[in-house]
Structures are given as C-alpha cells and as structure tokens.
Amino acid sequence: MEASVGIRARPRALAGFDKPHGAYSARIPAARFTAEKPTQRLVLGTDPWSTDPVLRRAAKLKASCCKKSAGTEKVHYSADEALILQQKAQDVLPYLDGRCVYLVGMMGSGKTTVGKILAEVLGYSFFDSDKLVEKAVGISSVAEIFQLHSEAFFRDNESEVLRDLSSMHRLVVATGGGAVIRPINWSYMKKGLTVWLDVPLDALARRIAAVGTASRPLLHQESGDPYAKAYAKLTSLFEQRMDSYANADARVSLENIALKQGHNDVTILTPSAIAIEALLKMETFLTEKTMVRN
C-alpha cells in the first residue's frame, strides 16, 4: 500500500508548455492530429509531418524530453525488417485511427527501444513517461526522485503525466514498469491501445545485472550477487503486477517470437523483430474489435 503524499514539489515548466497548478506542469496541448496517411512516402529516420507547425511543436517537446547521447538515437534494421515494419504499420494505421499506443511491461523489457521503432514506422511521436516525470519535477532520474521523495510521490506525478498524454493522439508512450498498479492509470491508457511486452524474468535479470541496478530504485537497495538479487526482486514484483499486465489489449511474448524463429533464446531477438510482433498483435486485436462492433 502506497503512503499518501502531503505536498508535492511544484515542477518546472517544459519548453513553453505551462500548467498553472498541480503536479505536472508539462501540459501538452491537445493538438488535433488526424489518422490520414502522410502525403509523402514514409522513409525510416524522417518525419513526414515536418512541415506541420502543430506537429513541429510536439516534436520540439519530444526532443526536449527524450534526448539520448549521440549515436544512439536510431535503431538499424535489415532491409527485410524495414519492409515488413512498413507494411504492417500501414495495415495497422487505419484501425488505430490516431489513438495512442501505450507500452507496458517490467523494467528492462525494452519498451523504450521498441517504442521508438513503432513510433517511427507509424509516423507517431514517442514519449517516455519516466522522462516526462523527471522533467516535470526537475530531478534528473527516477532513482533520485525515489530517494529524495518517495515512490508514492513518483506515482502521483506519473499519473498526472499519463492523464495529460491521454488527451493527445498519435503518440507511442513507453510507461514505467509500475504504471499498471494504479487503476486510474488504466483509465487513461485505455483511451488508446495498450501493449504488454512480456519478457521472461531470467532474461530480464541477466540484462539488468549486466548494466547495473543504479537506475532501478526498486532493485538497488539489496546487496549481493547482481543476478540473484535482480531475479528475486523481479519475481516478487511480477507476482504483484502480472494480473495488471494481463489487462493490456495485446500481449507480445518474447518466448513465442523465439519459438517462431526456431529457438528458445529470447536474448538474441532484435528490437525490430519484437516491434513486428507488436504490430501483428495490435492488428489482430483491432480487427477483431472492429468485427465484434460491426
């Protein structure tokens, strides 16, 4: 049970987007995006709406919130993967009808990497909800927010971020691993399409142990073998959250993708292969929903 928070820090405004009060000052205007296909052919690595002043404004906010070090912004795919991604994105877009896509899943499951690929091929903008919370409260990392305030403080601001994003369209949002634990967050995310990246805990523990737990506040407290402590904590967290993850509209199982490829090692799957499976699952959900409605 989360502790209540008495007073929240007044966050800083972001790049000209002010909110007069509340926990999240980076209020993004509810721009009227449409679901039409771009008038020019989409080429990976380009923005087909770069001439639209409203979308340029959103792009500036995206650049402010989602900066990465030089050389790490783009994911490179093979020509075959790029073609499949483009084709599946075009299949999905008419059914999405401009709705946002929210990626949920455990920490380290690849939501940011896969989310950027999906945003690029769909012609959407990408946001990382953790980064938006950091920007809103003026603290550089989630771990530091936990340390200086509390998990409850972070969760309150996370809900504010998701509320504001839910008023927009044509976004891919990578959520924090614990965003699913609050029912109010689901009320925001269900305005769009939710996709669960389901990664085996063993693979997650190995991935997190390899890079360290300093940026993972829920894992960093324990001492001992990095893999063992990561696996134990991830198991505990997953048991608490698995029913919530199962609320997602589409489930992308990395084990199933590996089996399709004729092996059982999820660690060798490429982000583009995971993104392709995500588009397939999104299409299945959306088409079935359309058939039921008709």
PDB file of C-alpha atoms in Angstrom:
ATOM      1  CA  MET A   1       0.000   0.000   0.000  1.00  0.00           C
ATOM      2  CA  GLU A   2       1.462   3.344  -1.014  1.00  0.00           C
ATOM      3  CA  ALA A   3       1.857   6.069   1.573  1.00  0.00           C
ATOM      4  CA  SER A   4      -0.062   9.265   0.950  1.00  0.00           C
ATOM      5  CA  VAL A   5       1.826  12.387  -0.025  1.00  0.00           C
ATOM      6  CA  GLY A   6       1.030  15.657   1.655  1.00  0.00           C
ATOM      7  CA  ILE A   7       2.622  18.292  -0.577  1.00  0.00           C
ATOM      8  CA  ARG A   8       4.106  17.730  -3.982  1.00  0.00           C
ATOM      9  CA  ALA A   9       7.010  19.748  -5.310  1.00  0.00           C
ATOM     10  CA  ARG A  10       5.973  22.389  -7.830  1.00  0.00           C
ATOM     11  CA  PRO A  11       7.657  21.216 -11.030  1.00  0.00           C
ATOM     12  CA  ARG A  12       9.270  23.360 -13.666  1.00  0.00           C
ATOM     13  CA  ALA A  13       7.540  24.196 -16.914  1.00  0.00           C
ATOM     14  CA  LEU A  14       8.728  22.497 -20.082  1.00  0.00           C
ATOM     15  CA  ALA A  15       9.623  24.246 -23.293  1.00  0.00           C
ATOM     16  CA  GLY A  16       6.795  26.759 -23.226  1.00  0.00           C
ATOM     17  CA  PHE A  17       4.051  24.357 -22.115  1.00  0.00           C
ATOM     18  CA  ASP A  18       2.807  25.698 -18.781  1.00  0.00           C
ATOM     19  CA  LYS A  19       0.224  24.372 -16.418  1.00  0.00           C
ATOM     20  CA  PRO A  20      -0.761  26.872 -13.690  1.00  0.00           C
ATOM     21  CA  HIS A  21      -1.016  24.362 -10.886  1.00  0.00           C
ATOM     22  CA  GLY A  22      -0.708  20.687  -9.965  1.00  0.00           C
ATOM     23  CA  ALA A  23       1.985  18.087 -10.033  1.00  0.00           C
ATOM     24  CA  TYR A  24       2.702  18.141 -13.750  1.00  0.00           C
ATOM     25  CA  SER A  25       3.450  21.445 -15.416  1.00  0.00           C
ATOM     26  CA  ALA A  26       4.457  19.980 -18.761  1.00  0.00           C
ATOM     27  CA  ARG A  27       0.901  20.097 -20.036  1.00  0.00           C
ATOM     28  CA  ILE A  28       0.905  19.136 -23.675  1.00  0.00           C
ATOM     29  CA  PRO A  29      -1.752  20.857 -25.759  1.00  0.00           C
ATOM     30  CA  ALA A  30      -4.382  18.529 -27.145  1.00  0.00           C
ATOM     31  CA  ALA A  31      -3.369  19.051 -30.741  1.00  0.00           C
ATOM     32  CA  ARG A  32      -5.859  17.875 -33.349  1.00  0.00           C
ATOM     33  CA  PHE A  33      -3.915  15.136 -35.070  1.00  0.00           C
ATOM     34  CA  THR A  34      -5.593  13.085 -37.789  1.00  0.00           C
ATOM     35  CA  ALA A  35      -5.081   9.497 -38.808  1.00  0.00           C
ATOM     36  CA  GLU A  36      -4.623  10.155 -42.503  1.00  0.00           C
ATOM     37  CA  LYS A  37      -1.614   8.642 -44.171  1.00  0.00           C
ATOM     38  CA  PRO A  38       1.239  11.061 -44.892  1.00  0.00           C
ATOM     39  CA  THR A  39       1.160  12.719 -48.283  1.00  0.00           C
ATOM     40  CA  GLN A  40       4.736  11.604 -48.908  1.00  0.00           C
ATOM     41  CA  ARG A  41       6.185   8.157 -48.548  1.00  0.00           C
ATOM     42  CA  LEU A  42       7.457   7.395 -45.069  1.00  0.00           C
ATOM     43  CA  VAL A  43      11.198   6.786 -45.002  1.00  0.00           C
ATOM     44  CA  LEU A  44      12.722   5.426 -41.829  1.00  0.00           C
ATOM     45  CA  GLY A  45      14.570   8.152 -39.980  1.00  0.00           C
ATOM     46  CA  THR A  46      12.494  11.029 -41.372  1.00  0.00           C
ATOM     47  CA  ASP A  47       9.443  12.908 -40.127  1.00  0.00           C
ATOM     48  CA  PRO A  48       6.734  13.015 -42.821  1.00  0.00           C
ATOM     49  CA  TRP A  49       4.881  15.767 -40.959  1.00  0.00           C
ATOM     50  CA  SER A  50       7.853  18.107 -40.559  1.00  0.00           C
ATOM     51  CA  THR A  51       6.000  20.898 -42.371  1.00  0.00           C
ATOM     52  CA  ASP A  52       3.040  20.882 -39.963  1.00  0.00           C
ATOM     53  CA  PRO A  53       3.537  23.669 -37.363  1.00  0.00           C
ATOM     54  CA  VAL A  54       1.499  21.857 -34.694  1.00  0.00           C
ATOM     55  CA  LEU A  55       3.498  18.673 -35.093  1.00  0.00           C
ATOM     56  CA  ARG A  56       6.760  20.625 -35.197  1.00  0.00           C
ATOM     57  CA  ARG A  57       5.816  21.989 -31.780  1.00  0.00           C
ATOM     58  CA  ALA A  58       5.167  18.484 -30.477  1.00  0.00           C
ATOM     59  CA  ALA A  59       8.466  17.355 -31.983  1.00  0.00           C
ATOM     60  CA  LYS A  60      10.316  20.067 -30.056  1.00  0.00           C
ATOM     61  CA  LEU A  61       8.818  18.802 -26.821  1.00  0.00           C
ATOM     62  CA  LYS A  62       9.721  15.263 -27.760  1.00  0.00           C
ATOM     63  CA  ALA A  63      13.320  16.305 -28.439  1.00  0.00           C
ATOM     64  CA  SER A  64      13.457  18.119 -25.095  1.00  0.00           C
ATOM     65  CA  CYS A  65      12.154  15.162 -23.117  1.00  0.00           C
ATOM     66  CA  CYS A  66      13.722  12.229 -24.907  1.00  0.00           C
ATOM     67  CA  LYS A  67      17.324  13.251 -25.652  1.00  0.00           C
ATOM     68  CA  LYS A  68      19.893  10.481 -25.907  1.00  0.00           C
ATOM     69  CA  SER A  69      23.628  10.530 -26.405  1.00  0.00           C
ATOM     70  CA  ALA A  70      24.938  10.940 -29.920  1.00  0.00           C
ATOM     71  CA  GLY A  71      24.913   7.799 -32.000  1.00  0.00           C
ATOM     72  CA  THR A  72      22.212   6.001 -30.018  1.00  0.00           C
ATOM     73  CA  GLU A  73      19.042   7.622 -31.344  1.00  0.00           C
ATOM     74  CA  LYS A  74      18.345   5.251 -34.228  1.00  0.00           C
ATOM     75  CA  VAL A  75      17.858   1.531 -34.392  1.00  0.00           C
ATOM     76  CA  HIS A  76      19.130  -0.029 -37.605  1.00  0.00           C
ATOM     77  CA  TYR A  77      17.145  -2.803 -39.250  1.00  0.00           C
ATOM     78  CA  SER A  78      17.797  -5.066 -42.186  1.00  0.00           C
ATOM     79  CA  ALA A  79      16.084  -4.227 -45.466  1.00  0.00           C
ATOM     80  CA  ASP A  80      13.673  -7.132 -44.976  1.00  0.00           C
ATOM     81  CA  GLU A  81      12.763  -5.998 -41.459  1.00  0.00           C
ATOM     82  CA  ALA A  82      12.277  -2.418 -42.609  1.00  0.00           C
ATOM     83  CA  LEU A  83       9.928  -3.542 -45.381  1.00  0.00           C
ATOM     84  CA  ILE A  84       7.871  -5.743 -43.036  1.00  0.00           C
ATOM     85  CA  LEU A  85       7.671  -2.946 -40.456  1.00  0.00           C
ATOM     86  CA  GLN A  86       6.444  -0.515 -43.096  1.00  0.00           C
ATOM     87  CA  GLN A  87       3.867  -2.940 -44.444  1.00  0.00           C
ATOM     88  CA  LYS A  88       2.482  -3.904 -41.034  1.00  0.00           C
ATOM     89  CA  ALA A  89       2.395  -0.274 -39.908  1.00  0.00           C
ATOM     90  CA  GLN A  90       0.295   0.625 -42.948  1.00  0.00           C
ATOM     91  CA  ASP A  91      -2.034  -2.277 -42.153  1.00  0.00           C
ATOM     92  CA  VAL A  92      -2.493  -1.111 -38.560  1.00  0.00           C
ATOM     93  CA  LEU A  93      -2.828   2.643 -39.080  1.00  0.00           C
ATOM     94  CA  PRO A  94      -6.418   2.723 -40.414  1.00  0.00           C
ATOM     95  CA  TYR A  95      -7.617   0.692 -37.424  1.00  0.00           C
ATOM     96  CA  LEU A  96      -5.678   2.788 -34.911  1.00  0.00           C
ATOM     97  CA  ASP A  97      -7.447   5.908 -36.154  1.00  0.00           C
ATOM     98  CA  GLY A  98      -4.960   8.186 -34.379  1.00  0.00           C
ATOM     99  CA  ARG A  99      -5.213   6.536 -30.974  1.00  0.00           C
ATOM    100  CA  CYS A 100      -2.139   6.463 -28.774  1.00  0.00           C
ATOM    101  CA  VAL A 101      -0.191   3.272 -28.124  1.00  0.00           C
ATOM    102  CA  TYR A 102       0.965   2.579 -24.554  1.00  0.00           C
ATOM    103  CA  LEU A 103       3.689   0.014 -23.954  1.00  0.00           C
ATOM    104  CA  VAL A 104       3.584  -1.687 -20.556  1.00  0.00           C
ATOM    105  CA  GLY A 105       5.859  -4.304 -19.031  1.00  0.00           C
ATOM    106  CA  MET A 106       8.536  -4.947 -16.464  1.00  0.00           C
ATOM    107  CA  MET A 107      11.614  -2.778 -16.112  1.00  0.00           C
ATOM    108  CA  GLY A 108      14.216  -3.623 -18.720  1.00  0.00           C
ATOM    109  CA  SER A 109      11.699  -5.182 -21.102  1.00  0.00           C
ATOM    110  CA  GLY A 110      12.671  -2.895 -23.989  1.00  0.00           C
ATOM    111  CA  LYS A 111       9.665  -0.580 -24.003  1.00  0.00           C
ATOM    112  CA  THR A 112      11.718   2.479 -24.972  1.00  0.00           C
ATOM    113  CA  THR A 113      13.664   0.799 -27.778  1.00  0.00           C
ATOM    114  CA  VAL A 114      10.640  -0.959 -29.261  1.00  0.00           C
ATOM    115  CA  GLY A 115       8.502   2.136 -28.713  1.00  0.00           C
ATOM    116  CA  LYS A 116      10.809   4.297 -30.801  1.00  0.00           C
ATOM    117  CA  ILE A 117      10.664   1.818 -33.664  1.00  0.00           C
ATOM    118  CA  LEU A 118       6.872   1.713 -33.533  1.00  0.00           C
ATOM    119  CA  ALA A 119       6.646   5.498 -33.407  1.00  0.00           C
ATOM    120  CA  GLU A 120       8.922   5.843 -36.407  1.00  0.00           C
ATOM    121  CA  VAL A 121       7.098   3.402 -38.675  1.00  0.00           C
ATOM    122  CA  LEU A 122       3.632   4.586 -37.596  1.00  0.00           C
ATOM    123  CA  GLY A 123       4.574   8.240 -38.038  1.00  0.00           C
ATOM    124  CA  TYR A 124       3.777   8.874 -34.375  1.00  0.00           C
ATOM    125  CA  SER A 125       5.677  10.880 -31.760  1.00  0.00           C
ATOM    126  CA  PHE A 126       7.434   8.995 -28.965  1.00  0.00           C
ATOM    127  CA  PHE A 127       7.388   9.785 -25.249  1.00  0.00           C
ATOM    128  CA  ASP A 128       8.900   8.051 -22.233  1.00  0.00           C
ATOM    129  CA  SER A 129       6.658   8.691 -19.218  1.00  0.00           C
ATOM    130  CA  ASP A 130       9.568   8.350 -16.765  1.00  0.00           C
ATOM    131  CA  LYS A 131      11.481  11.077 -18.616  1.00  0.00           C
ATOM    132  CA  LEU A 132       8.455  13.348 -18.540  1.00  0.00           C
ATOM    133  CA  VAL A 133       8.114  12.891 -14.779  1.00  0.00           C
ATOM    134  CA  GLU A 134      11.807  13.692 -14.316  1.00  0.00           C
ATOM    135  CA  LYS A 135      11.412  16.842 -16.395  1.00  0.00           C
ATOM    136  CA  ALA A 136       8.233  17.879 -14.635  1.00  0.00           C
ATOM    137  CA  VAL A 137       9.649  17.687 -11.100  1.00  0.00           C
ATOM    138  CA  GLY A 138      13.102  18.956 -12.092  1.00  0.00           C
ATOM    139  CA  ILE A 139      15.001  15.866 -10.926  1.00  0.00           C
ATOM    140  CA  SER A 140      17.316  14.027 -13.294  1.00  0.00           C
ATOM    141  CA  SER A 141      16.443  10.401 -12.555  1.00  0.00           C
ATOM    142  CA  VAL A 142      13.661   8.204 -11.211  1.00  0.00           C
ATOM    143  CA  ALA A 143      16.107   6.751  -8.691  1.00  0.00           C
ATOM    144  CA  GLU A 144      16.789  10.228  -7.312  1.00  0.00           C
ATOM    145  CA  ILE A 145      13.058  11.010  -7.137  1.00  0.00           C
ATOM    146  CA  PHE A 146      12.541   7.866  -5.060  1.00  0.00           C
ATOM    147  CA  GLN A 147      15.458   8.816  -2.811  1.00  0.00           C
ATOM    148  CA  LEU A 148      14.548  12.479  -2.277  1.00  0.00           C
ATOM    149  CA  HIS A 149      10.781  11.998  -2.053  1.00  0.00           C
ATOM    150  CA  SER A 150       9.094   8.584  -2.199  1.00  0.00           C
ATOM    151  CA  GLU A 151       7.651   6.030  -4.575  1.00  0.00           C
ATOM    152  CA  ALA A 152       4.181   7.448  -3.853  1.00  0.00           C
ATOM    153  CA  PHE A 153       5.348  10.926  -4.898  1.00  0.00           C
ATOM    154  CA  PHE A 154       6.678   9.487  -8.157  1.00  0.00           C
ATOM    155  CA  ARG A 155       3.455   7.538  -8.789  1.00  0.00           C
ATOM    156  CA  ASP A 156       1.335  10.656  -8.242  1.00  0.00           C
ATOM    157  CA  ASN A 157       3.333  12.555 -10.847  1.00  0.00           C
ATOM    158  CA  GLU A 158       3.329   9.549 -13.178  1.00  0.00           C
ATOM    159  CA  SER A 159      -0.475   9.535 -13.088  1.00  0.00           C
ATOM    160  CA  GLU A 160      -0.519  13.252 -13.901  1.00  0.00           C
ATOM    161  CA  VAL A 161       1.728  12.631 -16.911  1.00  0.00           C
ATOM    162  CA  LEU A 162      -0.449   9.800 -18.220  1.00  0.00           C
ATOM    163  CA  ARG A 163      -3.569  11.905 -17.733  1.00  0.00           C
ATOM    164  CA  ASP A 164      -2.143  14.693 -19.868  1.00  0.00           C
ATOM    165  CA  LEU A 165      -0.815  12.367 -22.553  1.00  0.00           C
ATOM    166  CA  SER A 166      -4.211  10.662 -22.785  1.00  0.00           C
ATOM    167  CA  SER A 167      -5.707  13.899 -24.142  1.00  0.00           C
ATOM    168  CA  MET A 168      -3.448  13.678 -27.193  1.00  0.00           C
ATOM    169  CA  HIS A 169      -3.360  11.484 -30.283  1.00  0.00           C
ATOM    170  CA  ARG A 170      -0.742   9.754 -32.444  1.00  0.00           C
ATOM    171  CA  LEU A 171       1.720   9.016 -29.656  1.00  0.00           C
ATOM    172  CA  VAL A 172       3.662   5.915 -28.649  1.00  0.00           C
ATOM    173  CA  VAL A 173       4.283   6.044 -24.901  1.00  0.00           C
ATOM    174  CA  ALA A 174       6.746   3.845 -23.014  1.00  0.00           C
ATOM    175  CA  THR A 175       5.426   3.625 -19.463  1.00  0.00           C
ATOM    176  CA  GLY A 176       7.279   2.808 -16.262  1.00  0.00           C
ATOM    177  CA  GLY A 177       7.191  -0.782 -15.057  1.00  0.00           C
ATOM    178  CA  GLY A 178       4.886   0.059 -12.158  1.00  0.00           C
ATOM    179  CA  ALA A 179       2.451   2.298 -14.043  1.00  0.00           C
ATOM    180  CA  VAL A 180      -0.008  -0.595 -14.248  1.00  0.00           C
ATOM    181  CA  ILE A 181      -0.559  -0.842 -10.492  1.00  0.00           C
ATOM    182  CA  ARG A 182      -2.910   2.145 -10.298  1.00  0.00           C
ATOM    183  CA  PRO A 183      -6.394   1.670 -11.760  1.00  0.00           C
ATOM    184  CA  ILE A 184      -6.581   5.385 -12.596  1.00  0.00           C
ATOM    185  CA  ASN A 185      -3.656   4.921 -14.993  1.00  0.00           C
ATOM    186  CA  TRP A 186      -5.588   2.266 -16.872  1.00  0.00           C
ATOM    187  CA  SER A 187      -8.484   4.678 -17.308  1.00  0.00           C
ATOM    188  CA  TYR A 188      -6.056   6.985 -19.119  1.00  0.00           C
ATOM    189  CA  MET A 189      -4.227   4.322 -21.128  1.00  0.00           C
ATOM    190  CA  LYS A 190      -7.420   2.574 -22.229  1.00  0.00           C
ATOM    191  CA  LYS A 191      -8.270   5.674 -24.265  1.00  0.00           C
ATOM    192  CA  GLY A 192      -5.639   4.272 -26.607  1.00  0.00           C
ATOM    193  CA  LEU A 193      -4.201   0.812 -27.233  1.00  0.00           C
ATOM    194  CA  THR A 194      -2.140  -0.977 -24.573  1.00  0.00           C
ATOM    195  CA  VAL A 195       0.589  -3.467 -25.485  1.00  0.00           C
ATOM    196  CA  TRP A 196       2.367  -5.686 -22.951  1.00  0.00           C
ATOM    197  CA  LEU A 197       5.974  -6.661 -23.703  1.00  0.00           C
ATOM    198  CA  ASP A 198       6.212  -9.989 -21.855  1.00  0.00           C
ATOM    199  CA  VAL A 199       9.854 -10.918 -21.285  1.00  0.00           C
ATOM    200  CA  PRO A 200      10.976 -13.960 -19.236  1.00  0.00           C
ATOM    201  CA  LEU A 201      12.239 -12.915 -15.810  1.00  0.00           C
ATOM    202  CA  ASP A 202      15.503 -14.800 -16.258  1.00  0.00           C
ATOM    203  CA  ALA A 203      16.321 -12.756 -19.366  1.00  0.00           C
ATOM    204  CA  LEU A 204      15.345  -9.522 -17.596  1.00  0.00           C
ATOM    205  CA  ALA A 205      17.538 -10.362 -14.591  1.00  0.00           C
ATOM    206  CA  ARG A 206      20.527 -11.098 -16.803  1.00  0.00           C
ATOM    207  CA  ARG A 207      20.014  -7.888 -18.766  1.00  0.00           C
ATOM    208  CA  ILE A 208      19.683  -5.727 -15.646  1.00  0.00           C
ATOM    209  CA  ALA A 209      22.598  -7.416 -13.856  1.00  0.00           C
ATOM    210  CA  ALA A 210      24.821  -6.742 -16.873  1.00  0.00           C
ATOM    211  CA  VAL A 211      24.153  -2.970 -16.848  1.00  0.00           C
ATOM    212  CA  GLY A 212      23.760  -2.480 -13.082  1.00  0.00           C
ATOM    213  CA  THR A 213      20.850  -1.517 -10.846  1.00  0.00           C
ATOM    214  CA  ALA A 214      21.769   2.104 -10.097  1.00  0.00           C
ATOM    215  CA  SER A 215      18.935   3.387 -12.296  1.00  0.00           C
ATOM    216  CA  ARG A 216      16.451   0.852 -10.908  1.00  0.00           C
ATOM    217  CA  PRO A 217      15.353   2.179  -7.494  1.00  0.00           C
ATOM    218  CA  LEU A 218      13.231  -0.853  -6.659  1.00  0.00           C
ATOM    219  CA  LEU A 219      16.224  -3.150  -7.182  1.00  0.00           C
ATOM    220  CA  HIS A 220      19.130  -1.081  -5.924  1.00  0.00           C
ATOM    221  CA  GLN A 221      18.583  -1.446  -2.179  1.00  0.00           C
ATOM    222  CA  GLU A 222      19.583  -5.079  -1.818  1.00  0.00           C
ATOM    223  CA  SER A 223      23.185  -6.244  -1.667  1.00  0.00           C
ATOM    224  CA  GLY A 224      24.632  -9.450  -3.028  1.00  0.00           C
ATOM    225  CA  ASP A 225      25.017 -11.117  -6.403  1.00  0.00           C
ATOM    226  CA  PRO A 226      23.545  -8.772  -9.051  1.00  0.00           C
ATOM    227  CA  TYR A 227      21.742 -11.516 -10.965  1.00  0.00           C
ATOM    228  CA  ALA A 228      20.367 -13.264  -7.876  1.00  0.00           C
ATOM    229  CA  LYS A 229      19.012 -10.089  -6.289  1.00  0.00           C
ATOM    230  CA  ALA A 230      17.591  -8.857  -9.597  1.00  0.00           C
ATOM    231  CA  TYR A 231      15.839 -12.162 -10.252  1.00  0.00           C
ATOM    232  CA  ALA A 232      14.410 -12.379  -6.732  1.00  0.00           C
ATOM    233  CA  LYS A 233      13.055  -8.824  -6.789  1.00  0.00           C
ATOM    234  CA  LEU A 234      11.726  -9.105 -10.329  1.00  0.00           C
ATOM    235  CA  THR A 235       9.895 -12.286  -9.369  1.00  0.00           C
ATOM    236  CA  SER A 236       8.284 -10.545  -6.408  1.00  0.00           C
ATOM    237  CA  LEU A 237       7.295  -7.508  -8.487  1.00  0.00           C
ATOM    238  CA  PHE A 238       5.925  -9.620 -11.309  1.00  0.00           C
ATOM    239  CA  GLU A 239       3.744 -11.629  -8.934  1.00  0.00           C
ATOM    240  CA  GLN A 240       2.237  -8.343  -7.745  1.00  0.00           C
ATOM    241  CA  ARG A 241       1.750  -6.943 -11.241  1.00  0.00           C
ATOM    242  CA  MET A 242       1.057  -9.866 -13.570  1.00  0.00           C
ATOM    243  CA  ASP A 243      -2.737  -9.581 -13.350  1.00  0.00           C
ATOM    244  CA  SER A 244      -2.436  -5.880 -14.136  1.00  0.00           C
ATOM    245  CA  TYR A 245      -0.206  -6.513 -17.148  1.00  0.00           C
ATOM    246  CA  ALA A 246      -2.774  -9.014 -18.383  1.00  0.00           C
ATOM    247  CA  ASN A 247      -5.255  -6.108 -18.731  1.00  0.00           C
ATOM    248  CA  ALA A 248      -3.350  -4.988 -21.827  1.00  0.00           C
ATOM    249  CA  ASP A 249      -5.145  -5.179 -25.154  1.00  0.00           C
ATOM    250  CA  ALA A 250      -2.275  -7.055 -26.794  1.00  0.00           C
ATOM    251  CA  ARG A 251       0.444  -9.306 -25.359  1.00  0.00           C
ATOM    252  CA  VAL A 252       3.810  -9.658 -27.084  1.00  0.00           C
ATOM    253  CA  SER A 253       5.523 -12.780 -25.753  1.00  0.00           C
ATOM    254  CA  LEU A 254       9.238 -12.882 -26.494  1.00  0.00           C
ATOM    255  CA  GLU A 255       9.212 -16.631 -25.839  1.00  0.00           C
ATOM    256  CA  ASN A 256       6.657 -17.075 -28.615  1.00  0.00           C
ATOM    257  CA  ILE A 257       8.687 -14.931 -31.021  1.00  0.00           C
ATOM    258  CA  ALA A 258      11.785 -17.028 -30.328  1.00  0.00           C
ATOM    259  CA  LEU A 259       9.838 -20.244 -30.927  1.00  0.00           C
ATOM    260  CA  LYS A 260       8.607 -18.891 -34.261  1.00  0.00           C
ATOM    261  CA  GLN A 261      12.233 -18.340 -35.199  1.00  0.00           C
ATOM    262  CA  GLY A 262      13.117 -21.912 -34.251  1.00  0.00           C
ATOM    263  CA  HIS A 263      14.997 -21.362 -30.986  1.00  0.00           C
ATOM    264  CA  ASN A 264      14.329 -20.639 -27.325  1.00  0.00           C
ATOM    265  CA  ASP A 265      16.812 -17.837 -26.633  1.00  0.00           C
ATOM    266  CA  VAL A 266      14.953 -14.541 -26.295  1.00  0.00           C
ATOM    267  CA  THR A 267      18.184 -12.620 -25.756  1.00  0.00           C
ATOM    268  CA  ILE A 268      19.098 -12.810 -29.439  1.00  0.00           C
ATOM    269  CA  LEU A 269      15.815 -11.321 -30.643  1.00  0.00           C
ATOM    270  CA  THR A 270      16.234  -7.988 -32.388  1.00  0.00           C
ATOM    271  CA  PRO A 271      14.136  -4.991 -31.311  1.00  0.00           C
ATOM    272  CA  SER A 272      12.710  -4.853 -34.833  1.00  0.00           C
ATOM    273  CA  ALA A 273      11.515  -8.472 -34.584  1.00  0.00           C
ATOM    274  CA  ILE A 274       9.730  -7.569 -31.345  1.00  0.00           C
ATOM    275  CA  ALA A 275       8.235  -4.455 -32.968  1.00  0.00           C
ATOM    276  CA  ILE A 276       6.960  -6.530 -35.901  1.00  0.00           C
ATOM    277  CA  GLU A 277       5.253  -8.942 -33.482  1.00  0.00           C
ATOM    278  CA  ALA A 278       3.765  -5.964 -31.623  1.00  0.00           C
ATOM    279  CA  LEU A 279       2.242  -4.660 -34.874  1.00  0.00           C
ATOM    280  CA  LEU A 280       0.837  -8.121 -35.645  1.00  0.00           C
ATOM    281  CA  LYS A 281      -0.763  -8.372 -32.193  1.00  0.00           C
ATOM    282  CA  MET A 282      -2.117  -4.834 -32.462  1.00  0.00           C
ATOM    283  CA  GLU A 283      -3.659  -5.620 -35.845  1.00  0.00           C
ATOM    284  CA  THR A 284      -5.251  -8.819 -34.519  1.00  0.00           C
ATOM    285  CA  PHE A 285      -6.805  -7.020 -31.554  1.00  0.00           C
ATOM    286  CA  LEU A 286      -8.041  -4.062 -33.584  1.00  0.00           C
ATOM    287  CA  THR A 287      -9.528  -6.128 -36.420  1.00  0.00           C
ATOM    288  CA  GLU A 288     -11.285  -8.475 -34.006  1.00  0.00           C
ATOM    289  CA  LYS A 289     -12.675  -5.496 -32.128  1.00  0.00           C
ATOM    290  CA  THR A 290     -13.933  -3.990 -35.379  1.00  0.00           C
ATOM    291  CA  MET A 291     -15.629  -7.270 -36.365  1.00  0.00           C
ATOM    292  CA  VAL A 292     -17.381  -7.510 -33.000  1.00  0.00           C
ATOM    293  CA  ARG A 293     -18.566  -3.909 -33.239  1.00  0.00           C
ATOM    294  CA  ASN A 294     -19.947  -4.481 -36.753  1.00  0.00           C
TER     295      ASN A 294
END
